[in-house]
XYZ file of N, CA, C and O in Angstrom:
228
model
N 21.783 14.332 -15.527
C 20.494 15.062 -15.295
C 20.636 16.138 -14.559
O 21.214 16.522 -13.703
N 19.775 17.097 -15.106
C 19.850 18.648 -14.659
C 19.150 18.408 -13.443
O 18.207 18.107 -13.269
N 19.340 19.602 -12.521
C 18.976 19.769 -11.400
C 17.791 20.610 -11.360
O 17.735 21.559 -12.660
N 16.639 20.353 -10.977
C 15.265 21.106 -11.281
C 14.698 21.282 -9.712
O 14.477 20.655 -9.120
N 14.939 22.802 -9.472
C 14.512 23.321 -8.426
C 13.085 22.891 -7.784
O 12.678 22.976 -6.694
N 11.914 22.771 -8.794
C 10.773 22.477 -8.553
C 10.814 21.186 -7.763
O 9.412 20.854 -7.643
N 11.797 20.365 -7.897
C 11.386 18.926 -7.242
C 11.553 18.991 -5.893
O 11.325 17.708 -5.258
N 11.996 20.013 -5.175
C 12.207 20.140 -3.846
C 11.184 20.900 -3.117
O 11.059 22.035 -3.781
N 10.398 20.513 -2.006
C 9.255 21.587 -1.290
C 9.609 21.097 -0.028
O 9.980 20.237 0.416
N 9.505 22.161 0.779
C 9.296 22.199 2.242
C 7.832 21.167 2.420
O 6.761 21.080 1.987
N 8.256 20.288 3.464
C 7.180 19.430 3.810
C 6.348 19.751 4.796
O 6.677 20.508 5.769
N 5.096 19.170 4.614
C 3.943 19.509 5.562
C 4.351 18.518 6.886
O 5.018 17.430 6.687
N 4.086 18.875 8.063
C 4.629 18.134 9.023
C 3.587 16.782 9.087
O 2.300 16.651 8.746
N 4.156 15.461 9.326
C 3.410 14.301 9.366
C 4.422 13.274 9.481
O 5.533 13.373 9.260
N 3.673 12.252 8.895
C 4.580 10.814 8.729
C 4.643 10.484 7.029
O 3.545 10.722 6.435
N 5.628 10.155 6.817
C 5.938 9.842 5.132
C 6.539 8.516 5.214
O 7.376 8.187 5.802
N 5.873 7.369 4.503
C 6.298 6.359 4.402
C 7.061 6.206 2.960
O 6.382 6.414 1.724
N 8.069 5.653 3.034
C 9.088 5.306 1.948
C 8.504 3.984 1.519
O 8.770 2.770 2.237
N 8.084 3.899 0.311
C 7.435 2.495 -0.349
C 8.443 1.660 -0.558
O 8.318 0.619 -0.224
N 9.641 1.838 -0.949
C 10.847 0.860 -1.323
C 11.469 0.440 -0.057
O 11.937 -0.833 -0.156
N 11.468 1.133 1.092
C 12.116 0.436 2.210
C 11.165 0.265 3.190
O 11.731 -0.281 4.315
N 9.942 0.688 3.231
C 9.175 0.826 4.185
C 9.300 1.639 5.473
O 8.748 1.549 6.541
N 10.321 2.230 5.284
C 10.755 3.415 6.301
C 9.759 4.354 6.651
O 8.931 5.048 5.742
N 9.392 4.934 7.820
C 8.632 5.933 8.263
C 9.312 7.244 8.586
O 10.103 7.048 9.523
N 9.316 8.141 7.914
C 9.877 9.521 8.166
C 8.986 10.549 9.008
O 8.166 10.648 8.393
N 9.263 10.983 9.922
C 8.378 11.867 10.690
C 8.895 13.279 10.616
O 10.101 13.270 10.901
N 7.987 14.135 10.294
C 8.204 15.496 10.247
C 9.646 16.009 9.288
O 10.441 16.673 9.820
N 10.056 15.511 8.372
C 10.891 15.856 7.419
C 10.833 17.204 7.118
O 9.765 17.968 7.233
N 12.120 17.844 6.912
C 12.200 19.203 6.491
C 11.689 19.579 5.002
O 10.952 20.302 4.787
N 12.137 18.733 4.054
C 11.839 18.731 2.619
C 11.225 17.434 1.889
O 11.714 16.486 2.488
N 10.682 17.419 1.186
C 10.429 16.554 0.181
C 10.884 16.449 -1.230
O 10.906 17.786 -1.586
N 11.059 15.434 -1.983
C 11.382 15.544 -3.231
C 10.667 14.730 -4.143
O 10.328 13.428 -3.638
N 9.844 15.151 -5.215
C 9.195 14.526 -6.039
C 9.832 14.524 -7.407
O 10.422 15.467 -8.203
N 9.771 13.194 -7.850
C 10.328 13.064 -9.254
C 9.219 12.243 -10.436
O 8.583 11.634 -9.763
N 9.329 12.561 -11.642
C 8.629 11.963 -12.376
C 9.620 11.227 -13.402
O 10.255 11.763 -13.812
N 9.359 10.101 -13.657
C 9.980 8.990 -14.210
C 9.409 8.708 -15.791
O 8.110 8.218 -15.479
N 9.951 8.947 -16.699
C 9.390 8.346 -17.973
C 10.183 7.412 -18.665
O 11.619 7.627 -18.613
N 9.801 6.251 -19.491
C 10.686 5.388 -20.240
C 10.082 5.459 -21.632
O 8.916 5.698 -21.787
N 10.637 4.590 -22.292
C 10.322 4.368 -23.830
C 10.027 3.038 -24.055
O 9.904 2.591 -25.150
N 9.874 2.251 -23.060
C 9.681 0.665 -23.096
C 9.862 -0.053 -21.866
O 10.449 0.905 -20.751
N 9.588 -1.011 -21.730
C 9.476 -2.351 -20.493
C 11.191 -2.206 -20.043
O 11.466 -2.326 -19.058
N 11.909 -2.383 -21.369
C 13.504 -2.699 -21.062
C 13.953 -1.470 -20.163
O 14.845 -2.172 -19.231
N 13.725 -0.120 -20.676
C 14.186 0.824 -19.957
C 13.339 0.863 -18.191
O 14.073 1.365 -17.591
N 12.356 0.654 -18.111
C 11.664 0.588 -16.902
C 12.409 -0.582 -16.048
O 12.563 -0.340 -14.859
N 12.691 -1.758 -16.511
C 13.237 -2.815 -15.713
C 14.891 -2.001 -15.330
O 15.250 -2.518 -14.356
N 15.580 -1.668 -16.284
C 16.847 -0.907 -15.912
C 16.483 0.366 -14.873
O 17.530 0.321 -13.714
N 15.675 0.760 -14.760
C 15.353 1.957 -13.656
C 14.733 1.076 -12.387
O 15.360 1.611 -11.487
N 14.239 0.114 -12.477
C 13.985 -0.621 -11.314
C 15.257 -1.133 -10.827
O 15.283 -1.320 -9.434
N 16.296 -1.522 -11.327
C 17.503 -1.823 -10.475
C 18.159 -0.756 -9.893
O 18.985 -1.260 -9.090
N 17.792 0.515 -10.300
C 18.243 1.535 -9.413
C 17.199 1.910 -7.887
O 17.412 3.028 -7.624
N 16.407 1.062 -7.879
C 15.544 1.372 -6.649
C 14.171 1.990 -6.858
O 13.210 2.263 -6.009
N 13.925 2.113 -8.289
C 12.474 2.670 -8.366
C 11.603 1.724 -8.292
O 11.707 0.428 -8.803
N 10.462 2.045 -7.755
C 9.274 1.047 -7.455
C 8.098 1.792 -8.159
O 7.494 2.699 -7.509
N 7.539 1.363 -9.227
C 6.199 1.938 -10.328
C 5.101 2.059 -8.903
O 5.005 1.031 -8.001
N 4.319 3.034 -9.028
C 3.228 3.213 -8.011
C 2.239 1.853 -7.841
O 1.617 1.401 -6.817
N 2.146 1.112 -8.878
C 1.390 -0.030 -9.148
C 1.830 -1.212 -8.434
O 1.273 -2.490 -8.799
N 3.203 -1.424 -8.056
C 3.884 -2.459 -7.506
C 3.883 -2.373 -6.253
O 4.168 -1.565 -5.276
């Protein structure tokens, strides 16, 4: 996967909840945002095995 500098941004001060672990991070320096696309449920299930949780789960 190629590096995309636009996925890393300076974080605003505050508390950030990590959905997968329920961990709360306070005042991180940076945040990273990813967009995940699949071409079917089989690929989504494989992606979940690596820690991805869809927003509606």
